[in-house]
mmCIF file of C-alpha atoms in Angstrom:
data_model
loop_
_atom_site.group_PDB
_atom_site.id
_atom_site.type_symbol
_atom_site.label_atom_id
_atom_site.label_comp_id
_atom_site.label_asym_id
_atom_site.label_seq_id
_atom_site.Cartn_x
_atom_site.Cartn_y
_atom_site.Cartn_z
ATOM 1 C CA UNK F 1 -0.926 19.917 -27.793
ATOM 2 C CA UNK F 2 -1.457 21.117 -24.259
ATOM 3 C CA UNK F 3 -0.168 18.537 -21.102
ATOM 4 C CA UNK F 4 -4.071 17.215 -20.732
ATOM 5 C CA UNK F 5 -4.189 16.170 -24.420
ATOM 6 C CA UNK F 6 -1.167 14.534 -23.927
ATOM 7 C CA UNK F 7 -1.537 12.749 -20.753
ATOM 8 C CA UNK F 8 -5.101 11.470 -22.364
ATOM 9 C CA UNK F 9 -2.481 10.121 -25.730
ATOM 10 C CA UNK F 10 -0.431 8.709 -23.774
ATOM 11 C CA UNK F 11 -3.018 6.777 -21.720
ATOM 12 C CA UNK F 12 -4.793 5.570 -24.933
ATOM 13 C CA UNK F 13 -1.556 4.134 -26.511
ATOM 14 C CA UNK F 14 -0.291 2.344 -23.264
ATOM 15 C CA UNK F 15 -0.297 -1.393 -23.411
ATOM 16 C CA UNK F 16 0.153 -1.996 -19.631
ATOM 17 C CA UNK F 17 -0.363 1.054 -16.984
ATOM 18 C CA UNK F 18 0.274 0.601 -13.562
ATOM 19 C CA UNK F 19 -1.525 3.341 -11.344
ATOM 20 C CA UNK F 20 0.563 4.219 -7.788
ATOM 21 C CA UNK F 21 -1.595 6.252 -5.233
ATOM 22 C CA UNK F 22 -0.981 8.170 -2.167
ATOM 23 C CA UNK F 23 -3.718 9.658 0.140
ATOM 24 C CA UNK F 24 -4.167 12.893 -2.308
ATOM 25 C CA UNK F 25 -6.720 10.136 -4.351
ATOM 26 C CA UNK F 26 -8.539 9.923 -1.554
ATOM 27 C CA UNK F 27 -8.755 13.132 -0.204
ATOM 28 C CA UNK F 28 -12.088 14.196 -2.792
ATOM 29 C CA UNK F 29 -13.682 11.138 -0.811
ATOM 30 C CA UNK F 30 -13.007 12.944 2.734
ATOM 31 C CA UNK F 31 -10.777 11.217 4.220
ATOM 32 C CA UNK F 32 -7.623 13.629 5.072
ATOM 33 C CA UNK F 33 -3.852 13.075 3.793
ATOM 34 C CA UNK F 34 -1.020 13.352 5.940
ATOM 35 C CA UNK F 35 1.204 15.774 5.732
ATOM 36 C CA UNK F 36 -0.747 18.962 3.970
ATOM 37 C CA UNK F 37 -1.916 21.517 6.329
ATOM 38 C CA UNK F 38 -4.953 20.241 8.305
ATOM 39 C CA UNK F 39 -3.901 16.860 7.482
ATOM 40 C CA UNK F 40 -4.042 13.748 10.108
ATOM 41 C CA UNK F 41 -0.039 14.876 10.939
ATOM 42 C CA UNK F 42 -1.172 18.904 11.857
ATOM 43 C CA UNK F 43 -3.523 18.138 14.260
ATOM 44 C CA UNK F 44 -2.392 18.344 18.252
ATOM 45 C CA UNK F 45 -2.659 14.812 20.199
ATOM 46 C CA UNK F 46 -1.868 15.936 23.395
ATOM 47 C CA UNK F 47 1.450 14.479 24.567
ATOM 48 C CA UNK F 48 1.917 12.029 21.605
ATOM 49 C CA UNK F 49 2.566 12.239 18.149
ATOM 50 C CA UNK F 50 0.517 11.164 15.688
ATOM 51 C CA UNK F 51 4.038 8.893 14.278
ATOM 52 C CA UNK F 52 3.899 7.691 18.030
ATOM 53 C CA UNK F 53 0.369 6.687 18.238
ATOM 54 C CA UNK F 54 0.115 4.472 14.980
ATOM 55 C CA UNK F 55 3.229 2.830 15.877
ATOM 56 C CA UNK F 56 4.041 -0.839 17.043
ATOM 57 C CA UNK F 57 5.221 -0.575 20.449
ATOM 58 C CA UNK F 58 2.556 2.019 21.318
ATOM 59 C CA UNK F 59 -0.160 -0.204 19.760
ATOM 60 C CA UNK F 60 1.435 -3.028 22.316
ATOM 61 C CA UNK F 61 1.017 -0.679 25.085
ATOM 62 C CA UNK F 62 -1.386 1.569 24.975
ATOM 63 C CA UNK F 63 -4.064 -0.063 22.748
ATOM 64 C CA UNK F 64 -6.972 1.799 24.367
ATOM 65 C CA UNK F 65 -4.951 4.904 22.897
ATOM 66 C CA UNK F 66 -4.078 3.425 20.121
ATOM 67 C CA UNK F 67 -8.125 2.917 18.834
ATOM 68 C CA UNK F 68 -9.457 5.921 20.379
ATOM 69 C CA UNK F 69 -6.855 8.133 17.498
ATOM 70 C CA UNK F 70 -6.987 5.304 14.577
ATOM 71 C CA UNK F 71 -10.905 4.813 14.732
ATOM 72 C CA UNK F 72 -11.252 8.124 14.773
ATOM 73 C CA UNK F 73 -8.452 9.685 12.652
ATOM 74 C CA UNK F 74 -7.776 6.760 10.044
ATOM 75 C CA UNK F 75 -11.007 5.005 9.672
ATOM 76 C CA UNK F 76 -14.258 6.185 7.618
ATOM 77 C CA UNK F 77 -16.266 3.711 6.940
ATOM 78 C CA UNK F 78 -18.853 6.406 5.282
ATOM 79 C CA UNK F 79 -16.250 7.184 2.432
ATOM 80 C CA UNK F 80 -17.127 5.990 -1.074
ATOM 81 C CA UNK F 81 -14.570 5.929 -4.414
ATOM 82 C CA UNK F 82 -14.564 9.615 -6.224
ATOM 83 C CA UNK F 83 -14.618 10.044 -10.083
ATOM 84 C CA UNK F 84 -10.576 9.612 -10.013
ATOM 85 C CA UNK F 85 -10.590 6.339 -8.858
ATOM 86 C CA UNK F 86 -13.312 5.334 -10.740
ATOM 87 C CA UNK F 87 -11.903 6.602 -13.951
ATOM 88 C CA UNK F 88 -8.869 4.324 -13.556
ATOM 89 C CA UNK F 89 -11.091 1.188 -12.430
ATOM 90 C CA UNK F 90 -12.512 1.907 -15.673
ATOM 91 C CA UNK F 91 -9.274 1.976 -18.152
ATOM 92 C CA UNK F 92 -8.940 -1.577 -19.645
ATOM 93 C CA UNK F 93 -5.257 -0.998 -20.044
ATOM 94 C CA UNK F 94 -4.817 -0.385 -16.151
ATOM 95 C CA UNK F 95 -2.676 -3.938 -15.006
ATOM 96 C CA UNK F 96 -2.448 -3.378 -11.573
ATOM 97 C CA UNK F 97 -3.112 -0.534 -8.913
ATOM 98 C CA UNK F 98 -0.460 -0.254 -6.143
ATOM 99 C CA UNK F 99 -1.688 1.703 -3.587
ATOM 100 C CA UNK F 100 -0.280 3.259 -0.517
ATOM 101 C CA UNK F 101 -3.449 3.743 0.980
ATOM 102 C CA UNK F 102 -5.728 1.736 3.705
ATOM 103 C CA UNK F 103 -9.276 2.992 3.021
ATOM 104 C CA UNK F 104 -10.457 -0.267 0.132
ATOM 105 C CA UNK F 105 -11.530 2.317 -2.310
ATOM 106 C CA UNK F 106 -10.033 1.096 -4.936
ATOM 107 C CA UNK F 107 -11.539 -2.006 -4.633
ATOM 108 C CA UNK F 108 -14.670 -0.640 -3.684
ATOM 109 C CA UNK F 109 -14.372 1.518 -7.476
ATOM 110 C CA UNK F 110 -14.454 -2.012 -8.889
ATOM 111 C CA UNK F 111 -10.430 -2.145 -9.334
ATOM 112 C CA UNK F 112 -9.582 -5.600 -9.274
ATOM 113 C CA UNK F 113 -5.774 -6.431 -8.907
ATOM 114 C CA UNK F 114 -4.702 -3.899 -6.115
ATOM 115 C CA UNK F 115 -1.568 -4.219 -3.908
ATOM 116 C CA UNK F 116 -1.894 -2.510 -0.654
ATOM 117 C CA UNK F 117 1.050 -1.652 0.859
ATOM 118 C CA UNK F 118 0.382 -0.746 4.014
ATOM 119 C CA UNK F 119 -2.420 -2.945 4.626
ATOM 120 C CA UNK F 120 -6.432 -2.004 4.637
ATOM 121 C CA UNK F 121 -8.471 -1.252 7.299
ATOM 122 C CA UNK F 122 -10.884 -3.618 6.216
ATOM 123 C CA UNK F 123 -8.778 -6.677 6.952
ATOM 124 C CA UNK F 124 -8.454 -7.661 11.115
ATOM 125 C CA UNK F 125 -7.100 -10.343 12.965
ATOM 126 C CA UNK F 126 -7.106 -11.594 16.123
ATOM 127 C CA UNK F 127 -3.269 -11.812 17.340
ATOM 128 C CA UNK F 128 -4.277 -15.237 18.986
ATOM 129 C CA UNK F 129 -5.415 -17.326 17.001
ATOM 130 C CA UNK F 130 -5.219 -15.163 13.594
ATOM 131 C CA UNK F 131 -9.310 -15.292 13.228
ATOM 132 C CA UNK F 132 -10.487 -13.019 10.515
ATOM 133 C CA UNK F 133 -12.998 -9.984 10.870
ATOM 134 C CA UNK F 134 -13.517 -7.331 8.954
ATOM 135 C CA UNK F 135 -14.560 -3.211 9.767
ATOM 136 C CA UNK F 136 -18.080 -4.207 10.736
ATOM 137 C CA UNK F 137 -17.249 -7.416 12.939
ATOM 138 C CA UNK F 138 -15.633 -4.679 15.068
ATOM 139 C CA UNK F 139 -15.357 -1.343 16.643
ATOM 140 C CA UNK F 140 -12.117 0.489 15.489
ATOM 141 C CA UNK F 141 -12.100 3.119 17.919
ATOM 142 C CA UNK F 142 -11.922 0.431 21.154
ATOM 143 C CA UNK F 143 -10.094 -2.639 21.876
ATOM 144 C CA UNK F 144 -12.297 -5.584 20.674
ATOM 145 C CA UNK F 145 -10.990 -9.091 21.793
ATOM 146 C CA UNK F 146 -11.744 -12.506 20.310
ATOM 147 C CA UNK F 147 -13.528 -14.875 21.679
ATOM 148 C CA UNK F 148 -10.064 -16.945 22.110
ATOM 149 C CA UNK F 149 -8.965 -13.752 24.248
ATOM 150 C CA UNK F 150 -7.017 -12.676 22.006
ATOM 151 C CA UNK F 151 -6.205 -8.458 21.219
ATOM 152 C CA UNK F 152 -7.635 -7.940 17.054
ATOM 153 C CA UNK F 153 -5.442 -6.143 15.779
ATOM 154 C CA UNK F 154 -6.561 -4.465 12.337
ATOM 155 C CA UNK F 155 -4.561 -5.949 9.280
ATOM 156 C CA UNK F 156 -2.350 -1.987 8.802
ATOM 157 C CA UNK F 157 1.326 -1.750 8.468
ATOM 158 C CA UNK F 158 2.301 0.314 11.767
ATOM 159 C CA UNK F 159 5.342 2.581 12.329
ATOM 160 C CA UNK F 160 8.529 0.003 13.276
ATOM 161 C CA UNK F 161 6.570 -3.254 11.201
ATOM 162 C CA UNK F 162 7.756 -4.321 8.085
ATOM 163 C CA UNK F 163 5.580 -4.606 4.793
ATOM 164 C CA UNK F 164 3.904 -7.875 3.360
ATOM 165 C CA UNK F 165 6.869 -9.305 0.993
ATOM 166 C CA UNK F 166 3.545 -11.724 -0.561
ATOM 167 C CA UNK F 167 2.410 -7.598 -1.401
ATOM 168 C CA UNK F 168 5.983 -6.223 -2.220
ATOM 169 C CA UNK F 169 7.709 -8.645 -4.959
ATOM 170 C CA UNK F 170 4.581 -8.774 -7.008
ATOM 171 C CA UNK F 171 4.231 -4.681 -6.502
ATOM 172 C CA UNK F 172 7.464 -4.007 -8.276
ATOM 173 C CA UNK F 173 6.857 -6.929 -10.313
ATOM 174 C CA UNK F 174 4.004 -5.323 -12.206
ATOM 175 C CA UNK F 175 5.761 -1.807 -11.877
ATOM 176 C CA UNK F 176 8.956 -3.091 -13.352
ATOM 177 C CA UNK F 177 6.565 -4.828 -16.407
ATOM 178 C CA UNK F 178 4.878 -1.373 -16.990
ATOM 179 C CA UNK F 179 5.043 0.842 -20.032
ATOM 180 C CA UNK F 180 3.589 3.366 -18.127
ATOM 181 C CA UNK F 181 3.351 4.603 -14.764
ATOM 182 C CA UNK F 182 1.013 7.344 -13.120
ATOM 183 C CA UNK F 183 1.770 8.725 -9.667
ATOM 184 C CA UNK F 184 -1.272 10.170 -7.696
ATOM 185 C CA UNK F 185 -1.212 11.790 -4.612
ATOM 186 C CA UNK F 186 1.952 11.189 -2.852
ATOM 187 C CA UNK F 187 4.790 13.583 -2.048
ATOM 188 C CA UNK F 188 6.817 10.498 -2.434
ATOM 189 C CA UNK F 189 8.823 10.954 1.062
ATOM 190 C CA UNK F 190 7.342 7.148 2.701
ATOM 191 C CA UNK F 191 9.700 4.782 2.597
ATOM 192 C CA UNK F 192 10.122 2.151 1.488
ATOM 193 C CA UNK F 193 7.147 2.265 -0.588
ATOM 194 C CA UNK F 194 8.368 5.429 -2.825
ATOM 195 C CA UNK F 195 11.287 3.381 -3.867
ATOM 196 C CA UNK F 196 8.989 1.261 -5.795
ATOM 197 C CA UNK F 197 9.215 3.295 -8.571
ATOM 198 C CA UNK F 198 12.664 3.616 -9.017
ATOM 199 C CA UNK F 199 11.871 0.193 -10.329
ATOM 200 C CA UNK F 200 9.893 1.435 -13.544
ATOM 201 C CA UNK F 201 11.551 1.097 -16.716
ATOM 202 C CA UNK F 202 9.060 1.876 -19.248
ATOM 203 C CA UNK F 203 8.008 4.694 -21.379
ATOM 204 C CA UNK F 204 6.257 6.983 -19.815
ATOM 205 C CA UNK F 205 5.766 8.132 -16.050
ATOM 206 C CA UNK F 206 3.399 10.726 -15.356
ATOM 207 C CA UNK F 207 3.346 12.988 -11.412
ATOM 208 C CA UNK F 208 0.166 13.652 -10.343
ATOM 209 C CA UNK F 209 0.322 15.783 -7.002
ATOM 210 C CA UNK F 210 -0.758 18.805 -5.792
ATOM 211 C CA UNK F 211 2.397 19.443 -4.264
ATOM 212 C CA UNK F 212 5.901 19.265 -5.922
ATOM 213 C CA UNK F 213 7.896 16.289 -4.868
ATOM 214 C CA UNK F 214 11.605 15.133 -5.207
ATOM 215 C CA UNK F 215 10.794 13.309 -8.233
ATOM 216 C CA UNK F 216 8.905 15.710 -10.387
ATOM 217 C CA UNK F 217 12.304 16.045 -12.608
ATOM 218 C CA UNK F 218 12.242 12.874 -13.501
ATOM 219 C CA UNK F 219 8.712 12.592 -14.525
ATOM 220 C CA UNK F 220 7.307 13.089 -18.585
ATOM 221 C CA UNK F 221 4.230 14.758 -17.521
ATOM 222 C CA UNK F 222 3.854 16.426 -13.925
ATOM 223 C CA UNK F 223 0.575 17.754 -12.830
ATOM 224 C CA UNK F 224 0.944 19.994 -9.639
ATOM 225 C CA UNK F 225 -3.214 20.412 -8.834
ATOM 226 C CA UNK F 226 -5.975 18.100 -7.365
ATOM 227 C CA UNK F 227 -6.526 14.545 -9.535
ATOM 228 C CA UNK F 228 -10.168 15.285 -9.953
ATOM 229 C CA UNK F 229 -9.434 18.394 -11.772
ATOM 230 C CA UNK F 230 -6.782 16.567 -13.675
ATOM 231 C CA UNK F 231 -8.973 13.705 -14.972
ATOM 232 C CA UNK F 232 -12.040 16.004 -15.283
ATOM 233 C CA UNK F 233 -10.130 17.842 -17.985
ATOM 234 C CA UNK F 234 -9.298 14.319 -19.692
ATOM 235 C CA UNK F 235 -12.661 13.142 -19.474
ATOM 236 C CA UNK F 236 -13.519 16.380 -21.442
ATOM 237 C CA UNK F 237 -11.394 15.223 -24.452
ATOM 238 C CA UNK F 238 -13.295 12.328 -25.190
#
């Protein structure tokens, strides 16, 4: 039995999966990871760096800065959900989705109970008087003020803030209550959001990356090449 025919088994006799994505899922959907080569970290930003820009204190600071790189670097509002997250939307024994992403597409693949852990770019709020808008209320690559006066500031976990505990403890809850657990698309090196998964005590865990990572050894299946191809292949055993 070759690693696709058993990935596909081992999907099909799961009783609770939990699916944990990186930017690699979304990458088909063109919107660029991280830390590859041409990724959002490769690219020159004049006297900042990219870790500088999408932090706290510069947001504070320099917000006209700030929106002219995140509208522009970490917002596509043309990108729809590819076949891979679609295909996990789509498995009845997927419990939960935790997702390290921003973009929605999960929920936009019709994945219902999805954990963002750094936030979504769909989300905004004024830092007033906490008024809600979402991507199309506003213009992500400018400053956009309420009508209160107040800076929005879109709902994203920046360099030096802490993640949503309301997001966290049910996270590792459902990772923790999983038999299985598939990685996709992370090189596993964020904190504290890769520690999740030290958390997983159930049967099976299965690396999906195109890069190797630090926790490849302790994986049962470990797919270094793009998710598409990966589930393509699956698909094809049906």
């Amino acid at each position: 039995m070759n690693q696709y025919a058993k990935l596909k088994k081992i999907i099909d006799t799961s009783q609770r999966i939990v699916v944990f994505t990186g930017a690699g899922i979304s990458v088909p959907s063109g919107i660029p990871d991280f830390r590859s080569a041409h990724g959002v970290y490769d690219q020159p930003y004049g006297k900042y760096t990219p870790e500088e820009m999408i932090s706290h204190s510069f947001f504070m600071k320099n917000p006209k800065l700030f929106f002219e790189f995140y509208g522009t670097k970490m917002v596509y509002r043309s990108a729809k959900p590819n076949v891979a997250h679609e295909y996990f939307s789509n498995l009845p024994n997927v419990s939960a989705v935790v997702t390290q992403n921003i973009d929605g597409l999960h929920q936009m693949a019709g994945s219902r109970n999805v954990f963002e852990l750094h936030g979504s770019i769909h989300r905004n709020y004024c830092m007033k008087c906490h008024k809600f808008f979402s991507l199309s209320d506003i213009n992500p690559c400018v400053p956009t003020f309420c009508s209160c006066g107040g800076l929005i500031k879109p709902d994203v976990v920046l360099y030096e803030e802490p993640l949503d505990c309301k997001v966290i403890y049910p996270a590792i809850d459902e990772i923790a209550s999983a038999d299985c657990l598939i990685i996709v698309g992370t090189s596993l090196v964020v904190y504290p959001a890769a520690a999740y998964i030290k958390y997983f005590k159930g049967k099976h865990k299965i690396l999906i990356n195109k890069s190797s990572t630090a926790f490849d050894e302790q994986a049962d299946l470990v797919f270094n090449e793009d998710i598409i191809e990966v589930v393509e292949k699956i698909k094809a055993l049906e």
